[in-house]
Coordinates of C-alpha atoms and ligand atoms in Angstrom, one line a residue:
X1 CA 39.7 202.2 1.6
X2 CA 41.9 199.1 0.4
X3 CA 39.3 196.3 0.3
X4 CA 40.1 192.9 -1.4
X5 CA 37.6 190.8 -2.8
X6 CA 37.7 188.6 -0.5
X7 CA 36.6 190.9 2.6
X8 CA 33.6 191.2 0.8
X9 CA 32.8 188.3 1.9
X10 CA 32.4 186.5 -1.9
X11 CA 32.7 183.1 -3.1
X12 CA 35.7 181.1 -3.6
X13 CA 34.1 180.8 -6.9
X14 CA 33.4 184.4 -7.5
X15 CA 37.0 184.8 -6.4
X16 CA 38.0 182.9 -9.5
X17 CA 35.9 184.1 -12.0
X18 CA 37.5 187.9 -11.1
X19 CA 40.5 186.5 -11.0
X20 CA 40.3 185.0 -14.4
X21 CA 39.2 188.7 -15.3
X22 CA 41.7 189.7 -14.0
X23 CA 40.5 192.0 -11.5
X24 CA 42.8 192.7 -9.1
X25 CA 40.6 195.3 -6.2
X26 CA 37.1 195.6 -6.2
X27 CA 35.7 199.4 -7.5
X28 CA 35.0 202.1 -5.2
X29 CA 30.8 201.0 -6.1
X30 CA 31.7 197.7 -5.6
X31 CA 33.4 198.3 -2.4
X32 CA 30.5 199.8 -1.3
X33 CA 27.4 197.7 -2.6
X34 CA 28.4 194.2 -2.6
X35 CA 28.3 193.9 1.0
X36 CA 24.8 195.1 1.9
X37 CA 23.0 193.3 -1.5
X38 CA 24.9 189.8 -0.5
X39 CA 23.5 190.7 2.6
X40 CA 19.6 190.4 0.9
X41 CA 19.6 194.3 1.2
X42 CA 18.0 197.0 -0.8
X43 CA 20.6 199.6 -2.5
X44 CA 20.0 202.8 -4.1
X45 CA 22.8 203.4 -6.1
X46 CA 23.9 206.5 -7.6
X47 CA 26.8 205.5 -10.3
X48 CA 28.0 206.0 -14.2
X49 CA 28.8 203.6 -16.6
X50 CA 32.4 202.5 -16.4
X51 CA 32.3 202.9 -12.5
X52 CA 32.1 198.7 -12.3
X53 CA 28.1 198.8 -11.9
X54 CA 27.6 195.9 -13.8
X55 CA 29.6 193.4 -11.7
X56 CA 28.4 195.3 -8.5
X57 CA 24.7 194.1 -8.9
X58 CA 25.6 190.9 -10.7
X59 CA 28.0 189.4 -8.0
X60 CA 25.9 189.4 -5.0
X61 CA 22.8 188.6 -7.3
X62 CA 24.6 185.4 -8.5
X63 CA 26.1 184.4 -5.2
X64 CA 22.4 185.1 -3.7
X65 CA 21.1 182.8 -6.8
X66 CA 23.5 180.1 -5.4
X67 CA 22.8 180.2 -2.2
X68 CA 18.9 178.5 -2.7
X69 CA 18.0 175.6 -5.0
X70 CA 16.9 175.9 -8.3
X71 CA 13.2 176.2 -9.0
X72 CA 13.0 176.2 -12.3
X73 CA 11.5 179.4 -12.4
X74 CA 12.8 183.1 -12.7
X75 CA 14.3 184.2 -9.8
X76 CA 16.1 187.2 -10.7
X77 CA 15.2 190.1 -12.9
X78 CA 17.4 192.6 -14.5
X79 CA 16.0 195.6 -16.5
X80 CA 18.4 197.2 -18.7
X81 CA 17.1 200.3 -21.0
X82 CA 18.7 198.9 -24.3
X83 CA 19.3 196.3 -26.3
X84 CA 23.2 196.5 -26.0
X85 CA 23.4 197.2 -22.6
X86 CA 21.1 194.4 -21.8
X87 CA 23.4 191.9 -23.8
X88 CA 26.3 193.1 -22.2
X89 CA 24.9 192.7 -18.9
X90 CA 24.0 188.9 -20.0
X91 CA 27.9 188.2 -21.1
X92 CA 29.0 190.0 -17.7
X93 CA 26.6 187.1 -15.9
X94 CA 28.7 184.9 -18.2
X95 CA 31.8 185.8 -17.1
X96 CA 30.9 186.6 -12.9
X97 CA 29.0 182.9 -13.2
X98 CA 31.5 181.6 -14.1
X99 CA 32.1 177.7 -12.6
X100 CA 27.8 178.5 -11.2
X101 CA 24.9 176.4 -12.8
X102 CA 23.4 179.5 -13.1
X103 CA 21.2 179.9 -16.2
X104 CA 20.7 183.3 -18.0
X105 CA 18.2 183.9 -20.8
X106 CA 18.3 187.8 -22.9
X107 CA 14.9 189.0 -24.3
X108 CA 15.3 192.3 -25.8
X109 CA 12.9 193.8 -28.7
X110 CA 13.8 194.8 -32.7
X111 CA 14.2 191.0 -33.5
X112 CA 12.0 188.1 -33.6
X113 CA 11.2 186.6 -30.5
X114 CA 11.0 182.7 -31.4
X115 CA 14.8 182.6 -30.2
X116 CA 13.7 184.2 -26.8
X117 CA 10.5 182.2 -26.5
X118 CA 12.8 178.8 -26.6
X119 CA 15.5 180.7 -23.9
X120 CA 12.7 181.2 -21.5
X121 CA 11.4 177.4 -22.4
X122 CA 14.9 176.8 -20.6
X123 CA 13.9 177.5 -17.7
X124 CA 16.5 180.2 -16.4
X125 CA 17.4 181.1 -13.1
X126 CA 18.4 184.9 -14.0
X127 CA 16.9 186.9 -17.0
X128 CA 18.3 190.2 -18.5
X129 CA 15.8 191.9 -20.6
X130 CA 14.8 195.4 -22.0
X131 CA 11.1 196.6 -20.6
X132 CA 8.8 196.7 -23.8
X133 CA 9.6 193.3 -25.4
X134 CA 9.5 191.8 -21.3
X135 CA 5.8 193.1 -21.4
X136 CA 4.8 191.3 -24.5
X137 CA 6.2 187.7 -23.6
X138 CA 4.8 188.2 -20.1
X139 CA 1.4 189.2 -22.2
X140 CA 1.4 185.9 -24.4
X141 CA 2.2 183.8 -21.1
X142 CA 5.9 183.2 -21.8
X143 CA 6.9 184.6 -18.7
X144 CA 6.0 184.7 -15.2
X145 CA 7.7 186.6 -12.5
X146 CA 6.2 185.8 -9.5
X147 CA 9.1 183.6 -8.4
X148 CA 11.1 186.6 -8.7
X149 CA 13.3 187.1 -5.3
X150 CA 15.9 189.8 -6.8
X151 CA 14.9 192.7 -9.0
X152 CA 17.7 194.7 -10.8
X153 CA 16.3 198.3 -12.3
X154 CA 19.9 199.7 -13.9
X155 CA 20.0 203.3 -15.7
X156 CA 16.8 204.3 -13.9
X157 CA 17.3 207.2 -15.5
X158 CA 18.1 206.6 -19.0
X159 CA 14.7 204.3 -18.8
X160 CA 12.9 207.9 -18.1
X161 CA 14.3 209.4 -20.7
X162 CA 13.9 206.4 -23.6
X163 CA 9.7 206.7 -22.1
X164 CA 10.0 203.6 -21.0
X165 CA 8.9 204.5 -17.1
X166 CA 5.6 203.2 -17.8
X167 CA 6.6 199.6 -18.8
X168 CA 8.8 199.7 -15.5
X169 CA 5.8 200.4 -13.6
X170 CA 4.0 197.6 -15.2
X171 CA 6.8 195.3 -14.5
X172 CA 7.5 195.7 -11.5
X173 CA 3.8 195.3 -10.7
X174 CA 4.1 192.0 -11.8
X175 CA 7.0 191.1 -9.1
X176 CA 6.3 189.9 -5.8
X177 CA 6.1 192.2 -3.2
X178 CA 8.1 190.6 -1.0
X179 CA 11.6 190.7 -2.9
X180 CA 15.5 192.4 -3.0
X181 CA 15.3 195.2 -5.3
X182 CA 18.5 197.0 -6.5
X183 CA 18.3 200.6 -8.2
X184 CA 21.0 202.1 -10.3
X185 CA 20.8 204.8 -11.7
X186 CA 23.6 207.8 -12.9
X187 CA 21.2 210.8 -12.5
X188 CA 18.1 211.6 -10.0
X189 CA 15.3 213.7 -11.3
X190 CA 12.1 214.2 -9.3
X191 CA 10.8 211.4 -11.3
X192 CA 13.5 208.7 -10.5
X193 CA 14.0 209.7 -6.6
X194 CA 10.0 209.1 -6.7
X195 CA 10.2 205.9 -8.1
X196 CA 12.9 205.0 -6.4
X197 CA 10.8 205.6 -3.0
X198 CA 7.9 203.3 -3.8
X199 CA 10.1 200.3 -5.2
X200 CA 12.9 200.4 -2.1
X201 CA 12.5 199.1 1.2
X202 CA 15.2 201.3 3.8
X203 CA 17.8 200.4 0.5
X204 CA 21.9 201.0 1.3
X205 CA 22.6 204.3 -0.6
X206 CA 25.9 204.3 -2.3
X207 CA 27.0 207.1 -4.5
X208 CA 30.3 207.0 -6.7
X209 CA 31.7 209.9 -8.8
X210 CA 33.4 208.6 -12.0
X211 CA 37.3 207.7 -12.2
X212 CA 39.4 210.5 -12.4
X213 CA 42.0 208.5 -13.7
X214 CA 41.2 209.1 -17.5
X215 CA 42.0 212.8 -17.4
X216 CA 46.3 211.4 -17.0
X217 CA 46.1 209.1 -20.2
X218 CA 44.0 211.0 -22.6
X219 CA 45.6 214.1 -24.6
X220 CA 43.9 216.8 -23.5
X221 CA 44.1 220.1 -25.6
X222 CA 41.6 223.2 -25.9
X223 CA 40.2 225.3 -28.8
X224 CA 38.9 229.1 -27.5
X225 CA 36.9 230.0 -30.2
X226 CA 33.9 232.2 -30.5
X227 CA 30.5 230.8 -30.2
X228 CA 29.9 231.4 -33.9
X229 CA 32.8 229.5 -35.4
X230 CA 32.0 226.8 -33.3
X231 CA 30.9 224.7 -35.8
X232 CA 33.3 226.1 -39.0
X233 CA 36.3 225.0 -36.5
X234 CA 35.2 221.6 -35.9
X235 CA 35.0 220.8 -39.2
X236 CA 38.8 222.0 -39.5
X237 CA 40.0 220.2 -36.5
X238 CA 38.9 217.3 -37.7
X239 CA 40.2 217.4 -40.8
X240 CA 43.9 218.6 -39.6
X241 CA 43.6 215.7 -36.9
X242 CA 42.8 213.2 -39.5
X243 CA 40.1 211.5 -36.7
X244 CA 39.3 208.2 -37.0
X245 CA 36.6 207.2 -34.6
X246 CA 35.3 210.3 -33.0
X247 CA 32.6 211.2 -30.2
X248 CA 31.4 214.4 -30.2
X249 CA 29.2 215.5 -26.8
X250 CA 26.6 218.1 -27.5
X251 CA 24.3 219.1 -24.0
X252 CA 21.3 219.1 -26.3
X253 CA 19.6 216.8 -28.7
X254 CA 18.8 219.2 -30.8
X255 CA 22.3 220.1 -31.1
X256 CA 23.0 216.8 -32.0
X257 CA 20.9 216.7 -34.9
X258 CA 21.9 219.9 -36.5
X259 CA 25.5 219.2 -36.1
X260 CA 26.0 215.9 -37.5
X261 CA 23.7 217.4 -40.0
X262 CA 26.4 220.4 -41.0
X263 CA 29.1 218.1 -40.4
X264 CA 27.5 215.8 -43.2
X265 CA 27.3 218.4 -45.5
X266 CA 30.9 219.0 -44.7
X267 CA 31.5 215.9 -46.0
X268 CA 32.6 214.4 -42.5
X269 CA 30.3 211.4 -41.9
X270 CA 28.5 211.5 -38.8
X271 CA 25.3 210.4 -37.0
X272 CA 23.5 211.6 -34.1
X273 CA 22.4 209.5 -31.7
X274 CA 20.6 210.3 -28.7
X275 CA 17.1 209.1 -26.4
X276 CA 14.6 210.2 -29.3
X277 CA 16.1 208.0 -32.0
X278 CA 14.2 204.5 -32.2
X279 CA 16.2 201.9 -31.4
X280 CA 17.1 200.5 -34.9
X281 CA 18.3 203.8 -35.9
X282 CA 20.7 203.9 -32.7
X283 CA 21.9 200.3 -33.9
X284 CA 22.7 201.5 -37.3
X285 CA 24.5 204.5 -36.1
X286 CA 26.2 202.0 -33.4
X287 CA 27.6 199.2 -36.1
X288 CA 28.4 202.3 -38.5
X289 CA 31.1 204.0 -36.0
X290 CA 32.1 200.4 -35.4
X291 CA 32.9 199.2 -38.6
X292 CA 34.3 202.6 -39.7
X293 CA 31.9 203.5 -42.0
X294 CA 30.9 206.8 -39.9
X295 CA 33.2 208.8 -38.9
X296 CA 31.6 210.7 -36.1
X297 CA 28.8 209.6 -33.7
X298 CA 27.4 213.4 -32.1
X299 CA 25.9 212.3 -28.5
X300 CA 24.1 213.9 -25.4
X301 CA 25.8 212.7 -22.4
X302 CA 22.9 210.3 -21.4
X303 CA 22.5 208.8 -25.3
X304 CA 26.3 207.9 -24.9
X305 CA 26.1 206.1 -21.5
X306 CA 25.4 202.7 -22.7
X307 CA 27.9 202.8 -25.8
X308 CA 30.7 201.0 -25.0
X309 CA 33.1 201.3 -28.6
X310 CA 37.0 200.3 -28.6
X311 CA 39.2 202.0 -30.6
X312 CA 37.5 206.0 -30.2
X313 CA 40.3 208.2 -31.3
X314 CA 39.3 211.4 -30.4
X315 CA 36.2 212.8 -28.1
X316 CA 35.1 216.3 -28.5
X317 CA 33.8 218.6 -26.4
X318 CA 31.7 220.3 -28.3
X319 CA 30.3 222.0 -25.3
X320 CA 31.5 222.3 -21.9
X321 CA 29.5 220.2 -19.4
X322 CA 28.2 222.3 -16.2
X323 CA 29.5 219.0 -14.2
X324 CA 33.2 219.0 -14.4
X325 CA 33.3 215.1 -13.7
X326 CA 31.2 214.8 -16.8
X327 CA 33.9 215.9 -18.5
X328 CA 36.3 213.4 -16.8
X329 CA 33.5 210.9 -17.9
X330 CA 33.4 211.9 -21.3
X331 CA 37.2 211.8 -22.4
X332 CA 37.3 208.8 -20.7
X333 CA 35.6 207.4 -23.9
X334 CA 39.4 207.6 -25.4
X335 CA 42.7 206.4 -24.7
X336 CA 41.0 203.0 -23.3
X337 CA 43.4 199.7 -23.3
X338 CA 46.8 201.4 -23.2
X339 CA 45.6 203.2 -26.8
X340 CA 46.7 206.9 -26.7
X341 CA 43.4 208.9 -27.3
X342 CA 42.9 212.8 -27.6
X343 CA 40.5 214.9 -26.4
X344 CA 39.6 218.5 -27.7
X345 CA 37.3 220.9 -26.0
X346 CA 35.8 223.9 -27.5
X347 CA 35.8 226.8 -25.5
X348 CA 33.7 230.1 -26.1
X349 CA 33.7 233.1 -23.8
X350 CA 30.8 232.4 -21.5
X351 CA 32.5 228.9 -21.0
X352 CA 35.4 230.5 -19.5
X353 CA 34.5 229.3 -15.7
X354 CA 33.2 226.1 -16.8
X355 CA 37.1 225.6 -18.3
X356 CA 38.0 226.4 -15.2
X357 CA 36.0 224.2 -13.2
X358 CA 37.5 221.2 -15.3
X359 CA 41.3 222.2 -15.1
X360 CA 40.7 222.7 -11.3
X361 CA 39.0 219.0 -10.6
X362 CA 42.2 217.1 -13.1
X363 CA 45.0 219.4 -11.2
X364 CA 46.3 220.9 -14.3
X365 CA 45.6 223.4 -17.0
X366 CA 44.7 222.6 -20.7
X367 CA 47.1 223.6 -23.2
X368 CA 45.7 225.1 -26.6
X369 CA 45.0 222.7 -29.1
X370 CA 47.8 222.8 -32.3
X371 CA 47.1 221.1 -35.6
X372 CA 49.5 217.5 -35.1
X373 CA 52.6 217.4 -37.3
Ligands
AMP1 P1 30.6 198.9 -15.9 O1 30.7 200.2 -15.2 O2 29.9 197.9 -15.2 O3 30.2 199.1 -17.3 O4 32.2 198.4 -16.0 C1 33.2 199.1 -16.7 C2 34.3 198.3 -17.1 O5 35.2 198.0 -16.0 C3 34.0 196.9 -17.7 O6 34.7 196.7 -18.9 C4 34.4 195.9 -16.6 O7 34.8 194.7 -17.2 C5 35.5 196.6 -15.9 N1 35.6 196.3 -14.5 C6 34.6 196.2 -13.6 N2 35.0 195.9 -12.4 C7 36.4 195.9 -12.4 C8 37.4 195.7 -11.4 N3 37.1 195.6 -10.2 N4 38.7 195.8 -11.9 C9 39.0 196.0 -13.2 N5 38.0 196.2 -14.2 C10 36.7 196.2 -13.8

């Protein structure tokens, strides 16, 4: 499937806002879900960060935007679990509205609102916001979203596991029921096909798996070791690969706590961060790893969907996912921008087949990790 931008049947001006993106061919998600939302659709999406989500829901919902006058009311909602996420989806409206009169206004919660309150006074035509804070502007009157004509619900599931599928219940009450709703979300537990069901009208369902393309740029090595040492051996690779910026994927939370914990006391500094941590301890961890002041961020696979961090050096597998395109996912957190990155996965004996799985979805087998020279 070679599509172009332009058989999707988008703007001249969306054309040149890619172009001065410098995207050259639309995603496989984008390929598929442009066409059906410009076409006032439902979708049910099923697609990871990094798959080009973001500018599949925003283009349509900014060309749709354009297409009918400007009320001076909101008429497009997109729910984003957190704070970062929803601020990046605001500079992505930026950028894809490019050369539009669109207006965008980003409510989020952790700071005051007063800034928010005089965003909203602005009357925008497309707001980005995070569920909780939404709820209390909409409570003191500062919003209103029964103008709203397209309804965005990204990381469905992430919002399930943060506990913030109440609050989306109680949004999208507020919406009208006559509307365009499009769901994205990476996973579907019970919970999110159900909700999915009540909020989508006979929606275009699009599924993407992530790039494979990761697994050919990334350095790749594996550790066997022996469920025990697991944690004794990190701290050595570590050390002997003099890691800068490191991501470490646990499949637990509780994992993540107690490792960064023993890492700590190894005197490695790292931070867990993960769907149970409040959002201003997230934040902290976040800016840390940024400005190189921790060393090592330990994630679940879900905590570590919305981080989006230049300059990771190394990405562990601490454990083997049971998906082998997580694992594709994960070491595609390295080695972005041309940067070389390396990825190390620890291997015990009952993770033999799960090994296997990997090396037989990137086409090669893993060498043995060696301390560099
Ligand atoms: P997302 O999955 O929406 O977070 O997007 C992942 C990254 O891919 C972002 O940095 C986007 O700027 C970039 N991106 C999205 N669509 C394209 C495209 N068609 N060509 C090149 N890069 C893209």
């Amino acid at each position: 499937m070679n599509q172009t931008f332009s058989s999707l049947g988008l703007s001249e001006r969306s054309l040149r806002a890619l172009a001065t993106e410098g995207y050259e061919t639309p995603t496989p998600i984008q390929a598929r879900a442009i066409q059906p939302a410009l076409s006032g659709r439902d979708v049910l999406a099923c697609a990871q960060t990094g798959t080009g989500k973001t500018a599949a829901f925003l283009l349509p919902l900014l060309e749709r935007l354009e297409m009918t006058v400007a009320s001076g009311r909101i008429r497009a909602l997109v729910l984003a679990p957190t704070r970062e996420l929803a601020a990046q989806i605001a500079e992505r409206a930026a950028a894809y509205g490019r050369g539009s009169r669109i207006r965008t206004a980003l409510i989020y919660g952790g700071v005051g609102q007063r800034q928010q309150e005089d965003a909203l006074a602005k009357k925008p035509d497309l707001l980005v916001a995070t569920p909780g804070r939404l709820l209390d502007l909409m409570q003191q009157g500062f919003v209103r979203l029964d103008a709203v004509e397209i309804f965005v619900l990204d990381e469905a599931d992430r919002m399930l596991d943060m506990g913030f599928i109440h609050d989306v219940r109680r949004v999208v009450s507020a919406l009208p029921r006559k509307r365009q709703t499009l769901f994205f979300s990476a996973t579907f537990p019970p919970a999110i096909t159900e909700l999915a069901g009540q909020m989508l009208v006979d929606p275009a369902q699009v599924s993407v798996t992530p790039r494979a393309t990761a697994a050919e740029t990334v350095h790749q090595t594996v550790c066997h070791v022996d469920r025990s040492d697991k944690r004794g051996r990190l701290v050595e690779v570590l050390r002997a690969e003099r890691a800068e910026r490191t991501l470490v994927f646990t499949r637990t939370k509780h994992g993540a706590n107690r490792l960064a914990e023993q890492l700590s006391r190894a005197g490695i500094v790292a931070m867990a961060i993960h769907g149970n941590k409040s959002q201003s301890a997230r934040e902290r961890a976040l800016e840390g790893f940024r400005a190189g002041s921790i060393r090592v961020l330990v994630a679940t696979d879900i905590a570590a969907r919305g981080i989006d961090v230049d300059g990771v050096s190394h990405v562990v597998n601490f454990e083997l996912p049971h998906v082998p395109e997580t694992y594709v996912h994960r070491i595609g957190r390295t080695g972005r921008a041309g940067a070389t990155g390396r990825a190390i996965a620890f291997c015990d004996l009952e993770e033999r087949a799960l090994l296997r799985d990997i090396e037989r979805l990137i086409g090669r087998v893993i060498p043995p990790w060696s301390a560099p020279g």
